[in-house]
């Protein structure tokens, strides 16, 4: 279990992490979601006592990181940047870590096996591909067989097979009762792996809830319809206690009712329909809306050519 | 989803300095740059030392020329060039960790900055001390063999050019390691250290007026090459209050201690 309390980090005048408080619980995958620059890596570095917080605390199973006897046996971490020496072989990179925490040498072979790098154990790690480097980093994290694992954007730059492998590994590690804390800037990635979700934007906590709750709260389902008889439709729906909202492209959107019920209701009043469909806003949209006020760099809306308009006009 | 937290079969004990030393030794021996820098140093000292002995042996036939142990000073030239190797290795021992990002992994494994630096310092110091002492002894013995005389060198002189020089070089390397920990940048730290070695000579040439004679002499006498030379020669015979005997060692120890104290503080205070 990791507990953060009022964790804050300022770099000069910039507040990278702003009074973050949340708890990472065992036996599940906790996703740490936020746009680029939200402060995820900085938070994780503070959890590992690499960066000193400006204020606030992090406790790992109730203790400060520096009080852990042999930290690799409590917590294993894969950081966002390469954090091993490329001039050493995979084997020696892991061996020196094992020795510093009195982890038996055979464990080095075991974790190399586990991540599928046994064949290149004696090769210098600077010649490794992105995916192999990532696997070596994960082997280092697993070295002490820790009960807490932390991965900073583990799927970045990986091929689909590698991504699949990491997802399954994280789920498997969680089912063993370990605490898994994984960051990403992609909602879709989190939706596939995380049981619990912590969302931050500009260093501030935006959401801390189970994935199921997040989906329920944030993925709005609604009915979309198009009709030449807009006024009549509005009146009919209003008499049934429903509100039709203009979608902007001439269609109407109705929350809180099924397509069946709305179709029947409008048929009774002989309304002509050109479209009637059930819609679901994506989680990605929900995430973007949540962090809209909190992204560092906005793309300039409308600065480029308006493709939609061009097609319509032609 | 399970509710029982995972427990590893690997027992947890309290790690200590010994574990950190084992780890640093693995790091040291598993990098090819260690082998290269020390290899070049051995070749330089031994090769130049033996060559020089042959050249001098050819020039003067009389063995009496080396009375008073002056035969032992023939090791100085190689050792002066070897300082570059020791400086490089000392700097790289720490800056390569910052350059590659390895320092973050090292510190998550051993969060005590003091223990990491101490372990690095001990491993590095021991390695340089043993290598330099052995290569010095071997070179001096080879030179005596080539010239066919030990020149009546005293036991004290022998110890100074082997153990004394070994300690001096190890402290010089440790000073480089401390500078590396402060600057965190390989090229910057090596340049700083080479500058420290050469600067007194540059200044001495630049300050060429009669009024500054004393300052100029002091700059040169207290420079790193001159201090190293003093260990070989025993120091100036004149009445000037310049370092002699074992004094060069106390001087470099003092400077290194100050730099190392700075390195401990910096490593503890700054983000990795
Ligand atoms: N060492 C540093 N010095 C100055 N600013 C930093 C440093 N590290 C991170 N930042 C800034 O803090 C913010 C958060 O960065 P980061 O934690 O890397 O975000 P994320 O991992 O979520 O993309 C960014 O604006 C970044 O520029
Ligand atoms: Mg990041």
PDB file of C-alpha atoms and ligand atoms in Angstrom, chain A residues 11 14 16 34-43 45 80 152-153 296, ligand 1:
ATOM      1  CA  UNK A  11      10.452  23.477  -9.823  1.00  0.00           C
ATOM      2  CA  UNK A  14       6.269  25.939 -11.657  1.00  0.00           C
ATOM      3  CA  UNK A  16       4.552  20.213 -11.126  1.00  0.00           C
ATOM      4  CA  UNK A  34      -2.934  12.358 -16.931  1.00  0.00           C
ATOM      5  CA  UNK A  35      -1.929  14.226 -20.074  1.00  0.00           C
ATOM      6  CA  UNK A  36       1.769  14.740 -20.833  1.00  0.00           C
ATOM      7  CA  UNK A  37       3.311  17.110 -18.317  1.00  0.00           C
ATOM      8  CA  UNK A  38       0.604  16.448 -15.720  1.00  0.00           C
ATOM      9  CA  UNK A  39       3.214  15.457 -13.147  1.00  0.00           C
ATOM     10  CA  UNK A  40       2.998  11.651 -13.229  1.00  0.00           C
ATOM     11  CA  UNK A  41       6.732  10.952 -13.517  1.00  0.00           C
ATOM     12  CA  UNK A  42       7.555  13.602 -10.913  1.00  0.00           C
ATOM     13  CA  UNK A  43       5.060  12.028  -8.502  1.00  0.00           C
ATOM     14  CA  UNK A  45      10.117   9.888  -8.545  1.00  0.00           C
ATOM     15  CA  UNK A  80      10.084   6.509 -17.813  1.00  0.00           C
ATOM     16  CA  UNK A 152       5.850   4.707 -15.598  1.00  0.00           C
ATOM     17  CA  UNK A 153       4.319   4.610 -19.086  1.00  0.00           C
ATOM     18  CA  UNK A 296      -0.169  22.136 -20.911  1.00  0.00           C
TER      19      UNK A 296
HETATM   20  N1  LIG C   1      13.715  18.371 -13.147  1.00  0.00           N
HETATM   21  C1  LIG C   1      12.777  19.238 -13.566  1.00  0.00           C
HETATM   22  N2  LIG C   1      13.026  20.565 -13.607  1.00  0.00           N
HETATM   23  C2  LIG C   1      12.096  21.439 -14.001  1.00  0.00           C
HETATM   24  N3  LIG C   1      10.850  21.102 -14.395  1.00  0.00           N
HETATM   25  C3  LIG C   1      10.527  19.802 -14.396  1.00  0.00           C
HETATM   26  C4  LIG C   1      11.467  18.793 -13.978  1.00  0.00           C
HETATM   27  N4  LIG C   1      10.866  17.588 -14.077  1.00  0.00           N
HETATM   28  C5  LIG C   1       9.625  17.820 -14.538  1.00  0.00           C
HETATM   29  N5  LIG C   1       9.402  19.139 -14.730  1.00  0.00           N
HETATM   30  C6  LIG C   1       8.145  19.763 -15.177  1.00  0.00           C
HETATM   31  O1  LIG C   1       7.114  19.293 -14.348  1.00  0.00           O
HETATM   32  C7  LIG C   1       5.951  19.022 -15.104  1.00  0.00           C
HETATM   33  C8  LIG C   1       5.530  17.593 -14.896  1.00  0.00           C
HETATM   34  O2  LIG C   1       6.414  16.744 -15.577  1.00  0.00           O
HETATM   35  P1  LIG C   1       6.290  15.167 -15.528  1.00  0.00           P
HETATM   36  O3  LIG C   1       6.211  14.743 -14.112  1.00  0.00           O
HETATM   37  O4  LIG C   1       7.405  14.608 -16.345  1.00  0.00           O
HETATM   38  O5  LIG C   1       4.903  14.902 -16.244  1.00  0.00           O
HETATM   39  P2  LIG C   1       4.309  13.572 -16.881  1.00  0.00           P
HETATM   40  O6  LIG C   1       5.166  12.442 -16.454  1.00  0.00           O
HETATM   41  O7  LIG C   1       2.928  13.496 -16.362  1.00  0.00           O
HETATM   42  O8  LIG C   1       4.327  13.764 -18.369  1.00  0.00           O
HETATM   43  C9  LIG C   1       6.283  19.369 -16.544  1.00  0.00           C
HETATM   44  O9  LIG C   1       5.812  20.660 -16.796  1.00  0.00           O
HETATM   45  C10 LIG C   1       7.776  19.325 -16.580  1.00  0.00           C
HETATM   46  O10 LIG C   1       8.259  20.223 -17.550  1.00  0.00           O
END
